[in-house]
mmCIF file of C-alpha atoms and ligand atoms in Angstrom:
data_model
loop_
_atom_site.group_PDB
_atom_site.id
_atom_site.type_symbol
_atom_site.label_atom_id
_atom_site.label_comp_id
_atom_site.label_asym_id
_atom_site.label_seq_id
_atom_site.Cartn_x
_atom_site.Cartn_y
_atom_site.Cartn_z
ATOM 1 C CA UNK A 178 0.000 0.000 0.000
ATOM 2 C CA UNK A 179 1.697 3.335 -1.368
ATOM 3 C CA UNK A 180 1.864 5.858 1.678
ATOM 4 C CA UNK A 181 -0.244 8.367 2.312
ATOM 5 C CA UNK A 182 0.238 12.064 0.399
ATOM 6 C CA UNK A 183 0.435 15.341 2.084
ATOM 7 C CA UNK A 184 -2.948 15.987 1.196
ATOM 8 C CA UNK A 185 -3.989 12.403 2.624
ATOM 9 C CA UNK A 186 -2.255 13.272 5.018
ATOM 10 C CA UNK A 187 -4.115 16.768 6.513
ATOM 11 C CA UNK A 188 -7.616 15.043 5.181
ATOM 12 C CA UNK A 189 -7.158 12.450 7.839
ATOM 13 C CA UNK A 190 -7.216 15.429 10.605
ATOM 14 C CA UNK A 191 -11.135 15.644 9.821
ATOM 15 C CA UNK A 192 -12.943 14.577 12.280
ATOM 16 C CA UNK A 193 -10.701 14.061 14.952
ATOM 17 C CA UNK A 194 -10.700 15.898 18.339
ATOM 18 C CA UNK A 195 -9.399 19.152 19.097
ATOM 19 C CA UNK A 196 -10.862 19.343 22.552
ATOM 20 C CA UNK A 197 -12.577 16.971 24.486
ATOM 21 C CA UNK A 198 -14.702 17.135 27.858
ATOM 22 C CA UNK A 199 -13.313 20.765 28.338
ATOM 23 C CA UNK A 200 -14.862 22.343 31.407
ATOM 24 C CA UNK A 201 -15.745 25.807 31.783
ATOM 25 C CA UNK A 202 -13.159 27.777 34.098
ATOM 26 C CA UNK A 203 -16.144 29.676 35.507
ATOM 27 C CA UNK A 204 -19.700 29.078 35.381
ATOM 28 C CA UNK A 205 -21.878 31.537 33.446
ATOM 29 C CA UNK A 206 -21.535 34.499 35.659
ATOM 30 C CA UNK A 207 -22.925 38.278 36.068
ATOM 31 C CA UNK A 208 -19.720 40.103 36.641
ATOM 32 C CA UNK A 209 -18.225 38.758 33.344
ATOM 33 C CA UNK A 210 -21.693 39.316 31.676
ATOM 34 C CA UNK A 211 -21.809 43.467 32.503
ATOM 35 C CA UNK A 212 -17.555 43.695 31.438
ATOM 36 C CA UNK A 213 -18.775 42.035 28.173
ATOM 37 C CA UNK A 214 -21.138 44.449 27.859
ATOM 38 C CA UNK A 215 -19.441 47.589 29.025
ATOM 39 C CA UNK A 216 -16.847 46.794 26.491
ATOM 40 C CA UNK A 217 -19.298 46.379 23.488
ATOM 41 C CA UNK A 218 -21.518 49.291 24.727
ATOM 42 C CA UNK A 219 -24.303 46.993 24.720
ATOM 43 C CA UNK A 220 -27.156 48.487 26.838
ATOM 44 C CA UNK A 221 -29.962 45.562 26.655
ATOM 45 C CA UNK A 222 -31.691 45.166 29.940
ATOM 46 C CA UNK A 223 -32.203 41.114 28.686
ATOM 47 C CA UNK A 224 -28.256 40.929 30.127
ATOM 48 C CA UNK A 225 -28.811 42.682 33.205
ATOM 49 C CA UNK A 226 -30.237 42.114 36.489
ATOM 50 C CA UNK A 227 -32.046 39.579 38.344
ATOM 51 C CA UNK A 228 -32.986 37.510 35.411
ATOM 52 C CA UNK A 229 -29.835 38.512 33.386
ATOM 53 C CA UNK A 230 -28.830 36.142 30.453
ATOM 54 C CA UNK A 231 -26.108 35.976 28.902
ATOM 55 C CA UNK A 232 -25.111 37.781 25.331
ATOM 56 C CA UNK A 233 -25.500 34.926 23.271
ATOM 57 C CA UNK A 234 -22.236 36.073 21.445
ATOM 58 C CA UNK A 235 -20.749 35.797 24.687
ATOM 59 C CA UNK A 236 -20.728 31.856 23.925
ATOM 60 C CA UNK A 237 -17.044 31.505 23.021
ATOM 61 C CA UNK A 238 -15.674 33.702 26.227
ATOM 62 C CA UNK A 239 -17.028 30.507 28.593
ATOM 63 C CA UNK A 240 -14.752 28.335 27.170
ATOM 64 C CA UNK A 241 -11.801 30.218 26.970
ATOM 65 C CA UNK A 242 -8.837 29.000 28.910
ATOM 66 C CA UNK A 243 -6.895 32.508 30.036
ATOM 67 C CA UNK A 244 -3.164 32.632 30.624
ATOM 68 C CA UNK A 245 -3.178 29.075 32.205
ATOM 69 C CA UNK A 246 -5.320 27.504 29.486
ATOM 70 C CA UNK A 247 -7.071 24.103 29.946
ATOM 71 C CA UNK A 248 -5.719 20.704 30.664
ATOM 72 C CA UNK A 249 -6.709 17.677 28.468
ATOM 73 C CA UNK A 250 -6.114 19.455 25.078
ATOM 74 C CA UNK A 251 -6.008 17.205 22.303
ATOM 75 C CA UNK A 252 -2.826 16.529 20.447
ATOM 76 C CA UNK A 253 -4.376 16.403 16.465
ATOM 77 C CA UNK A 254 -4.614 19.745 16.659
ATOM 78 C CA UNK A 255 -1.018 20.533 16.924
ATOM 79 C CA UNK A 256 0.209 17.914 15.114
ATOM 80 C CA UNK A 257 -1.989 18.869 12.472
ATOM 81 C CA UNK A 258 -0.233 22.307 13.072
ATOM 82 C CA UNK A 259 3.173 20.756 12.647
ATOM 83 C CA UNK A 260 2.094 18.766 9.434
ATOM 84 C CA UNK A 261 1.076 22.437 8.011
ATOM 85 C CA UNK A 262 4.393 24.395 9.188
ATOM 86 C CA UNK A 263 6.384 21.824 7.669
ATOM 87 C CA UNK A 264 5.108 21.782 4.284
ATOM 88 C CA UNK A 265 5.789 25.999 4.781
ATOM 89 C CA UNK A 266 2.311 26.802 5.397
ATOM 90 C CA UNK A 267 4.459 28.413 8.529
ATOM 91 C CA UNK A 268 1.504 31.680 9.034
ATOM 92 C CA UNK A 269 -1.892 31.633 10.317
ATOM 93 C CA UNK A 270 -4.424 33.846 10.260
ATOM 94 C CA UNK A 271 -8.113 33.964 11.593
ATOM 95 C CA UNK A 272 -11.139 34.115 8.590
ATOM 96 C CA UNK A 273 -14.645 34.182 9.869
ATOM 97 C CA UNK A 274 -16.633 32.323 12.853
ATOM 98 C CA UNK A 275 -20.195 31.351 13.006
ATOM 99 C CA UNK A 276 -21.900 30.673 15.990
ATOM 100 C CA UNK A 277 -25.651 29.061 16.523
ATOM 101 C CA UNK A 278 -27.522 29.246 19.839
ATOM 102 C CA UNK A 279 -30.038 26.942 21.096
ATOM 103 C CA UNK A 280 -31.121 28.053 24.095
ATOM 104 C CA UNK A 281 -30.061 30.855 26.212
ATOM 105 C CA UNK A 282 -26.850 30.991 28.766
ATOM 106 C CA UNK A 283 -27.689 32.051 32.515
ATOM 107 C CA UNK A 284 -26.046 32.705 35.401
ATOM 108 C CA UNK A 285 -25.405 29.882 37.321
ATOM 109 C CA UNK A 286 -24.861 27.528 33.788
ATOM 110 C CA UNK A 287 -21.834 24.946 34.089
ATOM 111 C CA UNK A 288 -20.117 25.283 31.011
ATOM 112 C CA UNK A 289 -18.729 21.953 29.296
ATOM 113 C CA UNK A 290 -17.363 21.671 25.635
ATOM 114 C CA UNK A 291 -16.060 19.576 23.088
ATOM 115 C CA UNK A 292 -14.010 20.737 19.682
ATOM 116 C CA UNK A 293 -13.411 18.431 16.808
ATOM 117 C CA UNK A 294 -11.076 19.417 13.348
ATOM 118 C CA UNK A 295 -14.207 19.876 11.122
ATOM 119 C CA UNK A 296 -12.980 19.850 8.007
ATOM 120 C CA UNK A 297 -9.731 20.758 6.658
ATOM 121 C CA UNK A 298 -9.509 22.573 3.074
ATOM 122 C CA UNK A 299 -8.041 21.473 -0.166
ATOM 123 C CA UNK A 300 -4.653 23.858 -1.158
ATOM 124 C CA UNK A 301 -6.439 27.388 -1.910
ATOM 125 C CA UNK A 302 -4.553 30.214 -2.723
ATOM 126 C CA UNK A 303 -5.534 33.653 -1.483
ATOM 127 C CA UNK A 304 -4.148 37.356 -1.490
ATOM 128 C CA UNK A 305 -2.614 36.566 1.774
ATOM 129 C CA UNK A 306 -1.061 33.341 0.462
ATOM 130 C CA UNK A 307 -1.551 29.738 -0.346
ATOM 131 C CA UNK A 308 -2.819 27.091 2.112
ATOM 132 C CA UNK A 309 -5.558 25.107 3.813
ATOM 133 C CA UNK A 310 -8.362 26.242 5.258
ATOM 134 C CA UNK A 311 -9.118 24.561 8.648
ATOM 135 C CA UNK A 312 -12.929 24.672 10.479
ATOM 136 C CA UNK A 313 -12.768 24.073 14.252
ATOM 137 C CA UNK A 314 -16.502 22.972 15.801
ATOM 138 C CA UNK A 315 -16.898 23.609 19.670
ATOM 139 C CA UNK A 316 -20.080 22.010 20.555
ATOM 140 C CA UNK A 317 -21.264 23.993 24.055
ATOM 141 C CA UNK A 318 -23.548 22.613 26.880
ATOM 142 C CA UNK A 319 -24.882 23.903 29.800
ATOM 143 C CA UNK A 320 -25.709 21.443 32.180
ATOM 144 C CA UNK A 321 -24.802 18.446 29.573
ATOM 145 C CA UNK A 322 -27.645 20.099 27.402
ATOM 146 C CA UNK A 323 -26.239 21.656 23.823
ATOM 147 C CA UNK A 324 -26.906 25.018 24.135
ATOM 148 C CA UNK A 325 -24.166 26.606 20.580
ATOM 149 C CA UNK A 326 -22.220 25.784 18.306
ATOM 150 C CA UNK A 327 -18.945 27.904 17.512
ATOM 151 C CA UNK A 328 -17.434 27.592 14.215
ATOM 152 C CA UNK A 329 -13.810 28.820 14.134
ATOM 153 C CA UNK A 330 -12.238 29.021 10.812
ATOM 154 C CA UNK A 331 -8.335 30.209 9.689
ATOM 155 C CA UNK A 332 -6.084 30.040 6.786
ATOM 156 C CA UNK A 333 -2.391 28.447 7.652
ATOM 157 C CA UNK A 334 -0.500 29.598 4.780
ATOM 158 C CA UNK A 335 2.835 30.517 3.380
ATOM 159 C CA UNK A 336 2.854 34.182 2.605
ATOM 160 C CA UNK A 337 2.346 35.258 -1.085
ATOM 161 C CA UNK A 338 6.063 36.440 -2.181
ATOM 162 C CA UNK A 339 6.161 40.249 -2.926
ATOM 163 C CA UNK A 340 9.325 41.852 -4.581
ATOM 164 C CA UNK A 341 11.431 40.615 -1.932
ATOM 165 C CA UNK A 342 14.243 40.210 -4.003
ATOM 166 C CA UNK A 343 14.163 43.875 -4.601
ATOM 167 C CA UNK A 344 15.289 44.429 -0.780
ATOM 168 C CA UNK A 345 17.467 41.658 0.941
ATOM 169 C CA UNK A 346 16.637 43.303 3.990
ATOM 170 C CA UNK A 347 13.578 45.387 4.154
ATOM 171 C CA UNK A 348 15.014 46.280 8.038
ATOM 172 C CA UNK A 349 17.932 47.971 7.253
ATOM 173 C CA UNK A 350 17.269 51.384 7.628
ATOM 174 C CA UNK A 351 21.281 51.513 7.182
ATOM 175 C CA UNK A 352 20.400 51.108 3.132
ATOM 176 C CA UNK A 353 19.006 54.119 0.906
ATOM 177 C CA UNK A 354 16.823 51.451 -0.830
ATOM 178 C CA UNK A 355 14.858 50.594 2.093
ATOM 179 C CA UNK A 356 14.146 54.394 3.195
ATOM 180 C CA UNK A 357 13.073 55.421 -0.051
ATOM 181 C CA UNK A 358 10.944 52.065 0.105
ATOM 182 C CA UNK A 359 7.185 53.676 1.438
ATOM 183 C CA UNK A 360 6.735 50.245 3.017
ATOM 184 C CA UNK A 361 9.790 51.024 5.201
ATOM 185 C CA UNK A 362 9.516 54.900 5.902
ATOM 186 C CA UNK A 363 7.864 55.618 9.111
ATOM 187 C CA UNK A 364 4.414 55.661 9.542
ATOM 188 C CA UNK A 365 2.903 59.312 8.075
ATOM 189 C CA UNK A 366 0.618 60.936 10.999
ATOM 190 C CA UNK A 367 -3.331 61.162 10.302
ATOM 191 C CA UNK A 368 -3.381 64.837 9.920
ATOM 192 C CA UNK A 369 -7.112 66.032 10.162
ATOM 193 C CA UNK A 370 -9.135 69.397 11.190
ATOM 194 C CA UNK A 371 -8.522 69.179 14.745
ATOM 195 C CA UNK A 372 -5.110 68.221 14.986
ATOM 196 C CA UNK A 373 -3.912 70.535 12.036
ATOM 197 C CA UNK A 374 -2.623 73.125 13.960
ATOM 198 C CA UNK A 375 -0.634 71.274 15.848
ATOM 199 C CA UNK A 376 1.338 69.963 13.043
ATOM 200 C CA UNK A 377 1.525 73.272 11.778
ATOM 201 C CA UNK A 378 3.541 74.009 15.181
ATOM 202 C CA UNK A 379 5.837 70.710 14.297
ATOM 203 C CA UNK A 380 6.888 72.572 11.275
ATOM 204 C CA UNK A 381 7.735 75.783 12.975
ATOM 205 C CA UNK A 382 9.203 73.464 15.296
ATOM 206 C CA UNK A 383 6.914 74.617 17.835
ATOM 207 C CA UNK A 384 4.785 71.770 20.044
ATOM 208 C CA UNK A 385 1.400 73.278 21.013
ATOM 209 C CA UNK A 386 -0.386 72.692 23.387
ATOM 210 C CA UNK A 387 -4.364 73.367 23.243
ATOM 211 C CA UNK A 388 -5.770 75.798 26.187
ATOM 212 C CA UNK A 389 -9.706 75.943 26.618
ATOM 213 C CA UNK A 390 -11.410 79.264 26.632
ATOM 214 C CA UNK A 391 -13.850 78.603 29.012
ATOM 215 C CA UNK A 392 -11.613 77.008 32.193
ATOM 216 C CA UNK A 393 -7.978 77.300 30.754
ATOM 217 C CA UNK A 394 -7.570 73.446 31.068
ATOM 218 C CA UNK A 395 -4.831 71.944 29.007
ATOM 219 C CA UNK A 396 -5.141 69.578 27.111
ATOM 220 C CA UNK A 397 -2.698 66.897 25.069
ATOM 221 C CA UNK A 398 -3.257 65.265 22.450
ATOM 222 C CA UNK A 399 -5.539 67.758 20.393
ATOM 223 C CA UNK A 400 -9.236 67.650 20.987
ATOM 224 C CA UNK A 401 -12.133 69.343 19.307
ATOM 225 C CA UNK A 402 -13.522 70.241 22.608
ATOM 226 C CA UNK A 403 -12.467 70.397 26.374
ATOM 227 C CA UNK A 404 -12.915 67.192 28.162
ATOM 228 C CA UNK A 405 -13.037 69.371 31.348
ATOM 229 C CA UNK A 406 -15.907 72.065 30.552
ATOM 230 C CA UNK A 407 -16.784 70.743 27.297
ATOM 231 C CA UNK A 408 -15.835 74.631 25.812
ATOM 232 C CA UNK A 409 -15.310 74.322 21.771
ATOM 233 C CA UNK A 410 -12.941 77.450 21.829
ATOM 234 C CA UNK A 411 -9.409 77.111 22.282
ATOM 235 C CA UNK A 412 -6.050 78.676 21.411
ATOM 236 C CA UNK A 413 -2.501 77.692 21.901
ATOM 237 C CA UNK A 414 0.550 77.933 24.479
ATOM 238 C CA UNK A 415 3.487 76.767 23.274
ATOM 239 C CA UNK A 416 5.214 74.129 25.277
ATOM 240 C CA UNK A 417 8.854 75.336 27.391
ATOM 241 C CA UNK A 418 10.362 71.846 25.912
ATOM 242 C CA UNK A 419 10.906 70.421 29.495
ATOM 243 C CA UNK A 420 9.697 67.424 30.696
ATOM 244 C CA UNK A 421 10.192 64.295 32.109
ATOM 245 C CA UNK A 422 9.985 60.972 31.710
ATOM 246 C CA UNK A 423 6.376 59.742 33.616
ATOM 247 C CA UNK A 424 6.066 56.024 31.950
ATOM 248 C CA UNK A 425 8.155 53.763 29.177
ATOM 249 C CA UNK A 426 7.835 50.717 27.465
ATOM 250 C CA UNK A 427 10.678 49.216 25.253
ATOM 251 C CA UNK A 428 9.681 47.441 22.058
ATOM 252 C CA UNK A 429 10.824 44.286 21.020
ATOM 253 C CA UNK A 430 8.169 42.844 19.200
ATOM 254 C CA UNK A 431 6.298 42.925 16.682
ATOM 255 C CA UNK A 432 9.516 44.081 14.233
ATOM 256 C CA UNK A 433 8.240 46.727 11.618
ATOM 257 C CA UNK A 434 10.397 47.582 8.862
ATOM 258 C CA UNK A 435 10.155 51.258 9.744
ATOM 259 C CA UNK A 436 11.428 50.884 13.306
ATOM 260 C CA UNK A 437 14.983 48.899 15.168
ATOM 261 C CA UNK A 438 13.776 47.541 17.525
ATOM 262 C CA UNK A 439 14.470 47.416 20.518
ATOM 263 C CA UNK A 440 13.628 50.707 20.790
ATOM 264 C CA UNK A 441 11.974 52.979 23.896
ATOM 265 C CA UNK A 442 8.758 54.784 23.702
ATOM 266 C CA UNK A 443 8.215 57.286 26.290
ATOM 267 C CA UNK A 444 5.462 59.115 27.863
ATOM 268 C CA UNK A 445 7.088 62.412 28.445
ATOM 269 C CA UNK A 446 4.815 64.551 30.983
ATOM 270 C CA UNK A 447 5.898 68.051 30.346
ATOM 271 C CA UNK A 448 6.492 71.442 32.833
ATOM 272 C CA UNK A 449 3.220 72.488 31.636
ATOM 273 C CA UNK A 450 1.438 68.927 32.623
ATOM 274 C CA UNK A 451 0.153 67.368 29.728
ATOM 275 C CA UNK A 452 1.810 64.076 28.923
ATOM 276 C CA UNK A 453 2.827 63.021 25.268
ATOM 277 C CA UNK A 454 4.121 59.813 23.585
ATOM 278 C CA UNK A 455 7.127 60.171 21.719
ATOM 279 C CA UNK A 456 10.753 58.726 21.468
ATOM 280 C CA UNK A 457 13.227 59.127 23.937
ATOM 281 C CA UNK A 458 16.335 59.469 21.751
ATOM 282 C CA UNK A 459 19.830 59.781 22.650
ATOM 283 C CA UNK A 460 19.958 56.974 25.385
ATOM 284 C CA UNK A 461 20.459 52.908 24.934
ATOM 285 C CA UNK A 462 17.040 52.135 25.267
ATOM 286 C CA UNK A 463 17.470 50.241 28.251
ATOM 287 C CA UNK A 464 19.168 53.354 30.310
ATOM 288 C CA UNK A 465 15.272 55.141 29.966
ATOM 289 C CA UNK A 466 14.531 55.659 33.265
ATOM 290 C CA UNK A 467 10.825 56.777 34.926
ATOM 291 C CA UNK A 468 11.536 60.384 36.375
ATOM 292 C CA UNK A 469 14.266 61.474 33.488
ATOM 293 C CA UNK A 470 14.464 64.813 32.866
ATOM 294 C CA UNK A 471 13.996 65.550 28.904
ATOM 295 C CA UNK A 472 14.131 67.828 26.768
ATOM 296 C CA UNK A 473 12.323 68.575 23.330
ATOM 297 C CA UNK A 474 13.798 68.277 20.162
ATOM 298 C CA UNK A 475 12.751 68.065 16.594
ATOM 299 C CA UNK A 476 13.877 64.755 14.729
ATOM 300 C CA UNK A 477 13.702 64.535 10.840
ATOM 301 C CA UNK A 478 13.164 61.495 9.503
ATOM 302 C CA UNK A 479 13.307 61.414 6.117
ATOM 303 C CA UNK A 480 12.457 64.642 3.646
ATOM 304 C CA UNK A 481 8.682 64.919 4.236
ATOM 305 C CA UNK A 482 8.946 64.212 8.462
ATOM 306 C CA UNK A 483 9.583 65.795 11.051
ATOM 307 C CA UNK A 484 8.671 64.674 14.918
ATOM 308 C CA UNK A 485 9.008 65.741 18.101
ATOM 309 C CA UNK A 486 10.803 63.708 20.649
ATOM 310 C CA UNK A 487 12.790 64.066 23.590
ATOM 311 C CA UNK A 488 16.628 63.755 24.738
ATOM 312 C CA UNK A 489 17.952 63.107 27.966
ATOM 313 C CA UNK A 490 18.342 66.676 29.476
ATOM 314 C CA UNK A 491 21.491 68.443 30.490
ATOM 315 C CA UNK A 492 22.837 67.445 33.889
ATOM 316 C CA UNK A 493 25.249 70.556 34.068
ATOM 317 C CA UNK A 494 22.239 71.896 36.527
ATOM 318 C CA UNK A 495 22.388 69.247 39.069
ATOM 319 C CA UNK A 496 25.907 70.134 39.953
ATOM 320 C CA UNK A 497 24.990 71.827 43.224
ATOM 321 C CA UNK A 498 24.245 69.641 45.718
ATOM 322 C CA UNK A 499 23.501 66.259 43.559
ATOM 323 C CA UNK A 500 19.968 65.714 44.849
ATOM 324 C CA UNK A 501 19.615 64.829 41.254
HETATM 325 ZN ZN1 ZN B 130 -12.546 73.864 29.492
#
């Protein structure tokens, strides 16, 4: 008997498990109920109070493992997984999901699931790439009753090639090639109505700050209106340049072709007392320290951008009596 093909191969996923007898970490439950809906804005007294039920799109979140995930996991799914990234279908990316409800999800509802590989595509090539398509069904009870169905479909696929021989290495900022490359020039800012002026400022190499009319709040980044008074009138003071470091993070990852990473991204709180995010320049990224005093500069970046970031200030003025 000849052995089996590649394609034999995935086909024989179908069908098999992906989870079996998972267990709901938590039971359907209120609090998790009104931070679903806070963060979809959805308002519909059916989800709230004494008779709450659940958001039936909530059906996935009771399943979900967290940080810790769930014991019990099935191995097809990652060996199909392997199969895939070893044939170079090496990215994945999430299509569509459909869900079905049968009968509503309460408070109180033990959760218990079961996932099988549904079906796994035929090679299909896409925009993002060619690949297989793989389906994912998670059968839900409550109470050992079915009560959805969640369909979870994605695309593992090896990316469509580009012009990548054009640029060896689209991350080397070091080469001409890749600047001049839009793909590789830093992001340009969303300039719009409201923030207009202030990028009018970056050119005079001025950063403005917005001041309401009504209570003289300031206010960073640029607003239409005053979050404090809710005034529409405003003009401008522009800012001394001093500030200090309130907050960091260093970036490692995701790489982007326009950035070397790793690289620090401050939020400066300046004299005045707004707080910005910009680069802290001048300084290994990991000597950024909370509390540095910093100083505005303008950086260009290439012939059509110019940003505002910050430098380690001057510590010629700390000389007398190194309080620091
Ligand atoms: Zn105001």
């Amino acid at each position: 008997m000849p052995s089996p093909t590649y394609e034999e191969r995935i086909k024989a996923y179908e069908g098999r498990a992906a989870a079996v007898a998972g267990v709901g970490k938590d039971p359907v439950n209120e609090p998790m109920i009104r931070h679903w809906c806070e963060a979809m804005g959805d308002t519909n007294p059916a989800y709230a109070g004494r008779h709450a039920m659940a958001p039936p799109t909530m059906l996935q979140a009771w399943t979900m493992g967290g940080l810790s995930g769930h014991t019990g996991r099935s191995e097809a799914y990652d060996e199909l997984f392997a199969l895939l990234d070893g044939a170079g279908y090496t990215s994945v990316v999430a299509t569509d999901c459909e869900q079905e409800y049968l009968r509503p999800l309460r408070p109180g509802d033990e959760i218990t699931f079961d996932a099988l590989i549904e079906s796994v595509s035929g090679r299909k090539t896409t925009k993002l790439g060619t690949g297989h398509f793989i389906t994912t069904r998670m059968d839900v009870r409550a109470g050992g009753e079915l009560a959805g169905t969640h369909r979870f479909r994605i695309l593992k696929y090896a990316p469509a090639q580009g012009k990548p021989k054009e640029q060896p290495s689209p991350t080397d900022r070091s080469n001409p090639k890749n600047r001049s490359n839009p793909k590789n020039s830093r992001p340009r800012p969303v300039i719009n109505r409201d923030n207009a002026g202030f990028w009018e400022g970056v050119a005079r190499h001025q950063l403005l700050i917005q001041r309401c009319c009504g209570c003289g709040a300031l206010r960073f980044p640029w607003l239409p209106g005053c979050n404090a008074c809710g005034c529409l009138e405003w003009d401008t003071v522009e800012a001394s340049g001093d500030g200090t470091v309130y907050s960091y993070v260093v970036m490692h990852h995701p790489p982007f072709p326009a950035f070397d990473p790793p690289y620090a991204v401050g939020l400066v709180e300046l004299s005045e007392g707004v707080r910005m995010v910009s680069n802290v320049v001048g300084v290994p990224y990991d000597k950024v320290r909370i509390g540095m005093p910093v100083r505005l500069e303008f950086q260009r970046y290439d012939e059509e951008l110019e940003l505002p970031v910050f430098r380690p200030g001057e510590t010629g003025e700390s000389g007398e009596g190194g309080g620091g």
